[in-house]
XYZ file of N, CA and C in Angstrom:
771
model
N -50.690 10.969 32.324
C -49.832 10.390 33.362
C -48.478 11.078 33.367
N -47.990 11.411 34.546
C -46.724 12.132 34.661
C -45.754 11.323 35.504
N -44.529 11.227 35.062
C -43.521 10.494 35.804
C -43.357 11.072 37.203
N -43.394 10.202 38.199
C -43.150 10.619 39.577
C -44.362 11.162 40.308
N -45.515 11.240 39.648
C -46.725 11.746 40.294
C -47.673 10.579 40.575
N -48.198 10.510 41.819
C -49.087 9.420 42.209
C -50.486 9.691 41.673
N -51.040 8.726 40.926
C -52.399 8.820 40.392
C -53.294 7.864 41.171
N -54.400 8.340 41.784
C -55.255 7.454 42.597
C -55.825 6.308 41.780
N -55.963 5.159 42.444
C -56.562 3.970 41.845
C -57.762 3.539 42.672
N -58.641 2.752 42.045
C -59.771 2.193 42.795
C -59.262 1.126 43.763
N -60.047 0.881 44.805
C -59.697 -0.167 45.758
C -59.811 -1.530 45.082
N -58.811 -2.382 45.344
C -58.842 -3.734 44.820
C -58.518 -3.790 43.342
N -58.541 -5.021 42.806
C -58.247 -5.211 41.393
C -56.767 -5.334 41.131
N -56.425 -5.534 39.884
C -55.029 -5.673 39.472
C -54.611 -4.471 38.647
N -53.324 -4.176 38.693
C -52.792 -3.058 37.920
C -52.686 -3.475 36.450
N -53.193 -2.661 35.565
C -52.980 -2.857 34.136
C -52.372 -1.592 33.560
N -51.826 -1.718 32.373
C -51.103 -0.588 31.785
C -52.066 0.568 31.486
N -51.801 1.750 31.998
C -52.710 2.875 31.780
C -52.561 3.443 30.364
N -53.621 4.085 29.902
C -53.577 4.734 28.601
C -52.542 5.858 28.620
N -51.711 5.923 27.576
C -50.732 6.999 27.477
C -49.372 6.656 28.025
N -49.224 5.469 28.647
C -47.920 5.106 29.211
C -47.000 4.576 28.111
N -45.799 5.069 28.061
C -44.802 4.540 27.124
C -44.134 3.353 27.792
N -44.608 2.148 27.478
C -44.131 0.956 28.184
C -42.682 0.637 27.864
N -42.096 1.276 26.809
C -40.700 0.993 26.472
C -39.739 1.701 27.418
N -40.230 2.685 28.165
C -39.331 3.510 28.958
C -39.609 3.465 30.462
N -40.753 2.925 30.901
C -41.156 3.070 32.291
C -41.505 1.745 32.959
N -41.464 1.759 34.273
C -41.938 0.658 35.099
C -43.064 1.194 35.993
N -43.969 0.300 36.405
C -45.092 0.713 37.232
C -44.871 0.299 38.689
N -45.197 1.205 39.595
C -45.202 0.930 41.014
C -46.567 1.339 41.560
N -46.923 0.819 42.747
C -48.067 1.377 43.469
C -47.550 2.036 44.742
N -48.327 2.983 45.242
C -47.864 3.743 46.400
C -49.036 4.034 47.329
N -48.759 4.064 48.637
C -49.688 4.619 49.608
C -48.867 5.334 50.675
N -49.461 5.612 51.786
C -48.745 6.375 52.815
C -47.545 5.622 53.371
N -47.515 4.295 53.163
C -46.412 3.506 53.699
C -45.261 3.343 52.710
N -45.396 3.855 51.481
C -44.291 3.754 50.522
C -44.764 3.228 49.180
N -43.813 2.772 48.403
C -44.127 2.288 47.059
C -43.823 0.800 46.958
N -44.474 0.147 46.009
C -44.264 -1.271 45.801
C -44.377 -1.544 44.300
N -43.388 -2.238 43.751
C -43.417 -2.548 42.328
C -44.364 -3.713 42.087
N -45.271 -3.543 41.123
C -46.299 -4.564 40.935
C -46.356 -5.114 39.519
N -45.715 -4.454 38.553
C -45.905 -4.846 37.175
C -44.626 -4.604 36.372
N -44.204 -5.626 35.637
C -43.122 -5.453 34.678
C -43.718 -5.423 33.277
N -43.140 -4.597 32.412
C -43.601 -4.484 31.037
C -42.415 -4.732 30.118
N -42.565 -5.717 29.221
C -41.472 -6.054 28.316
C -41.136 -4.844 27.449
N -39.834 -4.461 27.355
C -39.473 -3.220 26.667
C -39.702 -3.253 25.166
N -39.899 -4.436 24.573
C -40.123 -4.523 23.126
C -41.573 -4.873 22.811
N -42.085 -5.898 23.457
C -43.425 -6.399 23.104
C -44.540 -5.740 23.900
N -44.192 -5.183 25.050
C -45.229 -4.604 25.904
C -45.986 -5.619 26.730
N -45.584 -6.893 26.695
C -46.261 -7.936 27.477
C -46.097 -7.632 28.968
N -47.196 -7.706 29.701
C -47.181 -7.373 31.126
C -47.021 -8.631 31.988
N -46.218 -8.524 33.007
C -46.046 -9.603 33.978
C -46.455 -9.072 35.347
N -47.538 -9.645 35.916
C -48.017 -9.207 37.221
C -47.102 -9.797 38.297
N -46.619 -8.972 39.180
C -45.753 -9.424 40.259
C -46.588 -9.780 41.484
N -46.044 -10.606 42.414
C -46.782 -10.964 43.631
C -47.217 -9.715 44.394
N -48.433 -9.774 44.942
C -48.935 -8.650 45.729
C -49.618 -7.585 44.913
N -49.924 -7.913 43.665
C -50.523 -6.891 42.822
C -52.028 -6.730 43.047
N -52.664 -7.698 43.713
C -54.082 -7.544 44.052
C -54.181 -6.624 45.261
N -54.861 -5.522 45.095
C -54.873 -4.472 46.126
C -56.116 -4.583 47.004
N -55.908 -4.555 48.306
C -57.041 -4.598 49.229
C -57.271 -3.255 49.905
N -56.385 -2.308 49.657
C -56.522 -0.975 50.235
C -56.384 0.057 49.121
N -56.886 1.248 49.343
C -56.697 2.298 48.327
C -55.207 2.561 48.086
N -54.817 2.460 46.855
C -53.436 2.726 46.478
C -53.443 3.751 45.355
N -52.259 4.269 45.075
C -52.095 5.146 43.916
C -51.061 4.537 42.988
N -51.109 4.932 41.742
C -50.162 4.440 40.746
C -49.083 5.488 40.518
N -47.841 5.065 40.537
C -46.740 5.983 40.253
C -45.907 5.396 39.122
N -45.576 6.219 38.147
C -44.749 5.801 37.012
C -43.320 6.247 37.276
N -42.396 5.303 37.230
C -40.991 5.596 37.516
C -40.172 5.343 36.252
N -39.542 6.376 35.751
C -38.743 6.221 34.530
C -37.490 5.406 34.813
N -37.193 4.466 33.931
C -35.946 3.721 34.047
C -34.762 4.643 33.776
N -33.633 4.329 34.361
C -32.412 5.063 34.045
C -32.038 4.836 32.583
N -31.395 5.827 31.985
C -30.981 5.699 30.592
C -29.747 4.808 30.512
N -29.772 3.847 29.610
C -28.573 3.067 29.300
C -28.239 3.289 27.834
N -26.960 3.461 27.560
C -26.511 3.843 26.222
C -25.422 2.883 25.759
N -25.492 2.463 24.495
C -24.454 1.619 23.907
C -24.161 2.107 22.495
N -23.025 1.662 21.944
C -22.612 2.110 20.617
C -22.019 0.950 19.829
N -22.336 0.903 18.541
C -21.641 0.021 17.600
C -20.997 0.919 16.550
N -19.770 0.597 16.155
C -18.994 1.520 15.334
C -18.458 0.862 14.062
N -18.129 1.703 13.106
C -17.321 1.306 11.954
C -16.138 2.251 11.891
N -14.961 1.709 11.633
C -13.742 2.507 11.616
C -13.582 3.250 10.290
N -12.599 4.149 10.252
C -12.241 4.786 8.993
C -11.874 3.713 7.969
N -12.160 3.987 6.700
C -11.718 3.067 5.656
C -10.250 3.303 5.319
N -9.884 4.574 5.104
C -8.505 4.955 4.800
C -8.067 6.022 5.795
N -6.809 6.003 6.167
C -6.303 6.936 7.167
C -6.589 8.377 6.760
N -7.128 9.136 7.729
C -7.365 10.553 7.492
C -8.650 10.884 6.775
N -9.439 9.878 6.401
C -10.664 10.170 5.651
C -11.797 10.656 6.557
N -11.727 10.367 7.854
C -12.757 10.847 8.770
C -14.144 10.353 8.424
N -14.260 9.101 8.003
C -15.566 8.564 7.610
C -16.030 7.432 8.532
N -15.577 7.455 9.777
C -16.065 6.483 10.750
C -17.505 6.790 11.137
N -18.207 5.794 11.668
C -19.593 5.977 12.100
C -19.808 5.331 13.464
N -20.838 5.809 14.146
C -21.252 5.193 15.416
C -22.774 5.177 15.458
N -23.347 3.997 15.690
C -24.788 3.879 15.870
C -25.069 3.777 17.363
N -25.821 4.740 17.874
C -26.084 4.851 19.303
C -27.468 4.291 19.603
N -27.514 3.357 20.546
C -28.776 2.763 20.989
C -28.963 3.084 22.465
N -30.168 3.518 22.845
C -30.418 3.803 24.256
C -31.831 3.360 24.628
N -32.008 3.026 25.908
C -33.318 2.702 26.453
C -33.479 3.432 27.771
N -34.735 3.576 28.198
C -35.020 4.273 29.435
C -35.162 5.768 29.223
N -35.418 6.483 30.314
C -35.546 7.926 30.257
C -36.905 8.378 29.755
N -37.091 9.694 29.761
C -38.339 10.311 29.314
C -38.085 11.144 28.070
N -38.868 10.907 27.000
C -38.762 11.695 25.773
C -39.213 13.142 26.051
N -38.747 14.111 25.250
C -37.835 13.968 24.106
C -36.372 13.857 24.541
N -35.516 13.394 23.606
C -34.114 13.151 23.905
C -33.215 14.039 23.036
N -32.032 14.282 23.537
C -30.996 14.979 22.772
C -29.667 14.320 23.086
N -28.636 14.702 22.331
C -27.311 14.146 22.614
C -26.230 15.165 22.295
N -25.057 14.944 22.872
C -23.867 15.724 22.531
C -22.763 14.759 22.120
N -21.899 15.240 21.251
C -20.728 14.473 20.816
C -19.484 15.224 21.225
N -18.662 14.594 22.044
C -17.370 15.157 22.457
C -17.515 16.562 23.033
N -18.582 16.773 23.802
C -18.749 18.054 24.478
C -19.265 19.171 23.594
N -19.723 18.843 22.400
C -20.233 19.865 21.490
C -21.652 20.276 21.819
N -22.260 21.020 20.905
C -23.620 21.504 21.102
C -24.602 20.333 21.117
N -25.675 20.484 21.891
C -26.693 19.438 21.985
C -27.487 19.350 20.679
N -27.724 18.132 20.243
C -28.528 17.855 19.049
C -29.872 17.315 19.531
N -30.961 18.046 19.319
C -32.254 17.613 19.866
C -32.997 16.669 18.937
N -34.070 16.085 19.479
C -35.021 15.348 18.673
C -34.561 14.005 18.171
N -33.712 13.300 18.925
C -33.249 11.994 18.468
C -34.073 10.884 19.100
N -34.098 9.761 18.431
C -34.709 8.559 18.982
C -33.746 7.402 18.776
N -33.975 6.332 19.487
C -33.062 5.187 19.430
C -33.501 4.192 18.367
N -32.558 3.718 17.529
C -31.144 4.109 17.466
C -30.948 5.270 16.500
N -29.811 5.971 16.631
C -29.444 6.993 15.658
C -27.966 6.829 15.322
N -27.579 7.309 14.141
C -26.218 7.102 13.655
C -25.507 8.434 13.459
N -24.276 8.487 13.951
C -23.414 9.659 13.773
C -22.371 9.292 12.723
N -22.216 10.139 11.709
C -21.268 9.880 10.629
C -20.133 10.902 10.659
N -19.148 10.686 9.796
C -18.044 11.635 9.661
C -17.117 11.691 10.853
N -16.899 10.554 11.508
C -16.053 10.527 12.705
C -14.605 10.236 12.333
N -13.700 11.008 12.925
C -12.273 10.801 12.710
C -11.758 9.724 13.654
N -10.538 9.273 13.380
C -9.916 8.256 14.231
C -9.536 8.893 15.564
N -10.247 8.518 16.618
C -10.027 9.118 17.939
C -10.955 8.446 18.945
N -10.797 8.859 20.211
C -11.712 8.452 21.274
C -12.867 9.451 21.302
N -14.090 8.969 21.276
C -15.268 9.844 21.246
C -16.209 9.500 22.401
N -16.951 10.504 22.863
C -17.940 10.314 23.916
C -19.266 10.920 23.486
N -20.326 10.133 23.585
C -21.688 10.598 23.316
C -22.461 10.567 24.626
N -23.146 11.671 24.934
C -24.016 11.740 26.111
C -25.447 11.922 25.628
N -26.346 11.053 26.096
C -27.765 11.146 25.765
C -28.496 11.761 26.963
N -29.322 12.777 26.707
C -30.085 13.481 27.736
C -31.578 13.242 27.513
N -32.329 13.124 28.633
C -33.779 13.005 28.486
C -34.457 14.277 28.970
N -35.795 14.274 28.902
C -36.578 15.467 29.229
C -36.626 15.745 30.726
N -36.294 14.722 31.539
C -36.354 14.885 32.989
C -35.016 15.295 33.589
N -34.007 15.510 32.737
C -32.696 15.931 33.227
C -31.731 14.793 33.460
N -32.172 13.553 33.212
C -31.271 12.418 33.362
C -30.385 12.293 32.127
N -29.233 11.654 32.289
C -28.345 11.433 31.149
C -27.443 10.250 31.422
N -26.873 9.733 30.356
C -25.854 8.705 30.477
C -24.978 8.783 29.235
N -23.802 8.207 29.314
C -22.834 8.364 28.234
C -22.270 7.032 27.790
N -21.675 7.043 26.601
C -20.930 5.904 26.093
C -19.679 6.447 25.415
N -18.564 5.786 25.640
C -17.290 6.189 25.043
C -16.800 5.060 24.144
N -16.319 5.430 22.968
C -15.890 4.419 22.002
C -14.725 4.967 21.199
N -14.020 4.075 20.515
C -12.859 4.457 19.718
C -13.116 4.160 18.250
N -12.840 5.143 17.402
C -12.802 4.942 15.959
C -11.339 4.747 15.575
N -11.030 3.599 14.988
C -9.645 3.288 14.628
C -9.287 3.907 13.284
N -7.996 4.216 13.128
C -7.507 4.764 11.860
C -7.653 3.729 10.758
N -7.936 4.223 9.564
C -8.092 3.334 8.423
C -6.763 2.864 7.865
N -6.827 2.173 6.736
C -5.617 1.668 6.099
C -4.688 2.819 5.732
N -3.372 2.614 5.829
C -2.424 3.698 5.529
C -2.465 4.084 4.056
N -2.110 5.338 3.778
C -2.095 5.850 2.416
C -0.701 5.724 1.818
N -0.603 5.342 0.546
C 0.710 5.266 -0.093
C 1.253 6.656 -0.397
N 2.557 6.806 -0.233
C 3.256 8.052 -0.588
C 4.207 7.723 -1.733
N 3.931 8.285 -2.896
C 4.664 7.906 -4.107
C 5.873 8.812 -4.343
N 6.862 8.233 -5.050
C 8.055 8.959 -5.496
C 8.301 8.612 -6.958
N 8.650 9.631 -7.752
C 8.974 9.424 -9.169
C 10.412 9.834 -9.421
N 11.209 8.933 -10.025
C 12.619 9.220 -10.339
C 12.880 8.843 -11.798
N 13.354 9.818 -12.622
C 13.589 11.220 -12.283
C 12.281 11.998 -12.257
N 12.267 13.083 -11.467
C 11.066 13.909 -11.370
C 10.963 14.882 -12.536
N 12.103 15.146 -13.207
C 12.073 16.030 -14.379
C 13.235 15.661 -15.292
N 13.057 15.924 -16.576
C 14.103 15.652 -17.560
C 13.828 16.448 -18.827
N 14.876 16.544 -19.658
C 14.774 17.269 -20.926
C 15.247 16.336 -22.035
N 14.462 16.255 -23.113
C 14.843 15.395 -24.236
C 14.651 16.148 -25.550
N 15.232 15.592 -26.574
C 14.982 16.089 -27.918
C 13.758 15.384 -28.499
N 13.085 16.050 -29.405
C 11.907 15.460 -30.036
C 12.260 14.129 -30.692
N 11.413 13.130 -30.455
C 11.599 11.810 -31.022
C 12.447 10.884 -30.186
N 13.062 11.386 -29.131
C 13.930 10.558 -28.289
C 13.114 9.851 -27.215
N 13.661 8.749 -26.725
C 13.027 8.035 -25.609
C 13.343 8.759 -24.308
N 12.376 8.820 -23.429
C 12.632 9.420 -22.120
C 13.406 8.434 -21.250
N 14.076 8.961 -20.234
C 14.603 8.096 -19.195
C 13.398 7.528 -18.428
N 13.318 6.229 -18.317
C 12.152 5.615 -17.668
C 11.895 6.247 -16.307
N 10.655 6.654 -16.101
C 10.256 7.233 -14.806
C 9.847 6.066 -13.902
N 10.688 5.803 -12.920
C 10.485 4.671 -12.011
C 9.677 5.143 -10.811
N 8.591 4.429 -10.521
C 7.674 4.812 -9.459
C 7.806 3.859 -8.283
N 7.797 4.417 -7.081
C 7.892 3.612 -5.860
C 7.078 4.288 -4.765
N 6.832 3.532 -3.691
C 6.100 4.109 -2.557
C 6.519 3.416 -1.271
N 5.944 3.896 -0.188
C 6.247 3.344 1.138
C 5.488 2.060 1.436
N 4.581 1.646 0.548
C 3.753 0.460 0.806
C 3.906 -0.514 -0.348
N 4.235 -1.761 0.001
C 4.351 -2.804 -1.020
C 3.005 -3.054 -1.678
N 3.030 -3.295 -2.973
C 1.808 -3.586 -3.695
C 1.074 -2.366 -4.210
N 1.710 -1.202 -4.128
C 1.072 0.024 -4.619
C 0.895 -0.034 -6.134
N -0.240 0.429 -6.603
C -0.525 0.546 -8.035
C -0.439 2.028 -8.411
N 0.183 2.307 -9.562
C 0.389 3.688 -9.987
C -0.381 3.935 -11.282
N -1.454 4.682 -11.207
C -2.205 5.095 -12.389
C -1.777 6.501 -12.769
N -1.512 6.710 -14.066
C -1.031 8.027 -14.470
C -1.723 8.509 -15.736
N -1.716 9.822 -15.880
C -2.189 10.475 -17.101
C -1.157 11.529 -17.483
N -1.234 12.002 -18.724
C -0.348 13.097 -19.124
C -1.115 14.133 -19.930
N -0.539 15.323 -20.043
C -1.161 16.388 -20.808
C -0.433 16.590 -22.137
N -0.842 17.630 -22.884
C -0.225 17.993 -24.170
C -0.144 16.809 -25.143
N -1.250 16.074 -25.213
C -1.259 14.895 -26.089
C -1.390 15.257 -27.573
N -1.776 16.506 -27.873
C -1.874 16.931 -29.268
C -0.535 17.422 -29.782
N 0.109 18.285 -29.000
C 1.378 18.869 -29.437
C 2.563 17.916 -29.291
N 2.407 16.914 -28.418
C 3.479 15.934 -28.220
C 2.869 14.548 -28.344
N 3.327 13.772 -29.295
C 2.801 12.427 -29.521
C 3.786 11.383 -28.998
N 3.339 10.134 -29.012
C 4.211 9.041 -28.580
C 3.601 8.301 -27.416
N 4.041 8.585 -26.213
C 3.530 7.899 -25.024
C 2.030 8.165 -24.904
N 1.281 7.125 -24.551
C -0.180 7.229 -24.484
C -0.617 8.256 -23.437
N -1.897 8.608 -23.492
C -2.435 9.637 -22.598
C -2.582 9.142 -21.165
N -2.598 7.825 -20.948
C -2.734 7.286 -19.598
C -2.129 5.897 -19.553
N -1.849 5.433 -18.342
C -1.271 4.110 -18.190
C -1.128 3.739 -16.734
N -0.489 2.595 -16.511
C -0.290 2.078 -15.162
C 1.161 1.639 -15.032
N 1.793 1.995 -13.906
C 3.157 1.548 -13.645
C 4.194 2.528 -14.152
N 5.462 2.056 -14.209
C 6.548 2.915 -14.663
C 6.265 3.486 -16.049
N 6.811 4.666 -16.310
C 6.504 5.380 -17.553
C 7.728 5.361 -18.457
N 7.548 4.895 -19.683
C 8.657 4.850 -20.638
C 8.117 5.051 -22.047
N 9.051 5.280 -22.991
C 8.672 5.471 -24.383
C 9.268 6.746 -24.930
N 8.972 7.028 -26.192
C 9.499 8.206 -26.865
C 8.409 9.261 -26.993
N 8.832 10.519 -27.047
C 7.913 11.640 -27.230
C 8.386 12.481 -28.414
N 7.431 12.852 -29.254
C 7.755 13.662 -30.428
C 7.006 14.979 -30.360
N 7.762 16.043 -30.427
C 7.203 17.396 -30.397
C 6.790 17.781 -31.813
N 5.512 18.065 -32.020
C 5.026 18.398 -33.364
C 5.000 19.898 -33.625
N 5.528 20.672 -32.690
C 5.552 22.123 -32.861
C 6.985 22.589 -33.053
N 7.145 23.894 -33.201
C 8.490 24.456 -33.339
C 8.936 25.176 -32.070
N 8.246 24.904 -30.953
C 8.644 25.465 -29.665
C 8.728 24.340 -28.637
N 9.447 24.609 -27.568
C 9.580 23.607 -26.497
C 8.232 23.397 -25.802
N 7.899 22.145 -25.540
C 6.632 21.807 -24.873
C 6.944 21.014 -23.597
N 6.284 21.398 -22.515
C 6.457 20.677 -21.251
C 5.319 19.673 -21.093
N 5.674 18.406 -20.947
C 4.692 17.343 -20.724
C 4.701 16.984 -19.237
N 3.521 17.009 -18.626
C 3.405 16.689 -17.197
C 2.643 15.376 -17.023
N 3.274 14.435 -16.344
C 2.630 13.177 -15.965
C 2.098 13.321 -14.538
N 0.837 13.018 -14.346
C 0.230 13.044 -13.011
C -0.004 11.607 -12.564
N 0.638 11.244 -11.449
C 0.636 9.849 -10.978
C -0.138 9.757 -9.672
N -1.128 8.858 -9.631
C -1.917 8.635 -8.417
C -1.640 7.236 -7.881
N -1.036 7.137 -6.685
C -0.777 5.810 -6.099
C -2.005 5.298 -5.358
N -2.218 3.988 -5.375
C -3.328 3.400 -4.636
C -2.940 2.026 -4.112
N -3.541 1.672 -2.975
C -3.325 0.356 -2.374
C -4.683 -0.233 -2.030
N -4.914 -1.487 -2.410
C -6.175 -2.159 -2.117
C -5.948 -3.226 -1.056
N -6.721 -3.120 0.027
C -6.680 -4.106 1.098
C -8.090 -4.645 1.278
N -8.323 -5.908 0.911
C -9.678 -6.436 0.956
C -10.560 -5.649 0.001
N -11.712 -5.176 0.483
C -12.612 -4.429 -0.398
C -12.307 -2.938 -0.462
N -11.288 -2.490 0.265
C -11.031 -1.049 0.402
C -9.811 -0.642 -0.407
N -9.979 0.373 -1.260
C -8.865 0.955 -2.000
C -8.606 2.357 -1.472
N -7.346 2.616 -1.103
C -6.955 3.919 -0.573
C -6.009 4.602 -1.546
N -6.362 5.813 -1.940
C -5.543 6.587 -2.861
C -4.660 7.565 -2.099
N -3.395 7.595 -2.480
C -2.495 8.572 -1.916
C -2.572 9.886 -2.667
N -1.795 10.865 -2.229
C -1.763 12.176 -2.882
C -1.061 12.051 -4.227
N -1.685 12.557 -5.313
C -1.026 12.494 -6.622
C 0.278 13.282 -6.641
N 1.247 12.799 -7.431
C 2.501 13.511 -7.654
C 2.668 13.734 -9.153
N 3.657 14.539 -9.536
C 3.900 14.797 -10.955
C 5.356 14.534 -11.317
N 5.555 14.234 -12.593
C 6.891 14.142 -13.189
C 6.800 14.858 -14.536
N 7.827 15.603 -14.904
C 7.760 16.409 -16.120
C 8.866 16.030 -17.105
N 8.525 16.198 -18.383
C 9.498 16.002 -19.464
C 9.408 17.222 -20.381
N 10.524 17.903 -20.523
C 10.595 19.037 -21.447
C 11.068 18.508 -22.797
N 10.220 18.677 -23.815
C 10.516 18.120 -25.138
C 10.860 19.266 -26.088
N 12.141 19.293 -26.505
C 12.577 20.334 -27.435
C 12.127 19.995 -28.856
N 11.883 21.006 -29.662
C 11.469 20.734 -31.043
C 12.652 20.279 -31.904
N 12.321 19.677 -33.030
C 13.357 19.308 -33.987
C 13.868 20.578 -34.670
N 15.172 20.815 -34.646
C 15.682 22.044 -35.271
C 15.488 21.994 -36.784
N 15.250 23.144 -37.361
C 15.105 23.262 -38.813
C 16.117 24.265 -39.342
N 16.508 24.064 -40.583
C 17.483 24.959 -41.216
C 16.810 25.647 -42.392
N 16.917 26.959 -42.411
C 16.388 27.700 -43.565
C 17.407 27.678 -44.707
N 16.970 27.148 -45.801
C 17.871 27.073 -46.957
C 18.013 28.464 -47.584
N 19.247 28.997 -47.585
C 19.417 30.328 -48.186
C 19.259 30.254 -49.724
N 18.896 31.336 -50.259
C 18.768 31.427 -51.720
C 20.157 31.373 -52.356
N 20.190 30.866 -53.600
C 21.451 30.833 -54.338
C 21.963 32.255 -54.582
N 23.248 32.370 -54.507
C 23.883 33.663 -54.740
C 24.819 33.559 -55.938
N 24.934 34.640 -56.665
C 25.857 34.666 -57.811
C 26.835 35.812 -57.634
């Protein structure tokens, strides 16, 4: 059976669904020299047929299959965190003639899709999806992916300092543009410089002891994060440094006479 082509039927009787018809996409009409007449509805999910008035034929008629127009809809999920580009859209369509393809925002056609299908990796923006069928018909849906939760931008004061071995650092005070930010940090050179732990949360304080005889630079890497409901958004890590000078030593000269 081909869409738009009249197939002869026997005289009389009622129209029933022909073998090979995709009842999810098409409607049935009958046709003769005087035109076409719709005689049968087919439920798009169950395939249950409903005979319409006038379906008993007293003259030779032909059967014509008419593809429904494509209708397209979208359900979306927004970005979780601003700039992550992890929005999604699930596209549902009915009607048309298989096979189907689609385009996103005017890009290249993606073939071989069926309803529903999901597009991932969407940024916060207005997007348009066009679904095309095999007969040249198409329809579109436009939707918006909203920006996710804002990202914290952290500041560390002081960003750098110099101390003597064994001295307490000036407390590194952490702040950000968003209330409720949590600051997780780690540091390096934990073997050559002891004292402050290798990791922690919040402002950084304590003493550092240089166990070598050369100056050692300790770098704290701070990652800010904000949790809103079930979503945690991490900002860009920043650093703060402490230059720890060694304890000076004196060489005892030999006795002289």
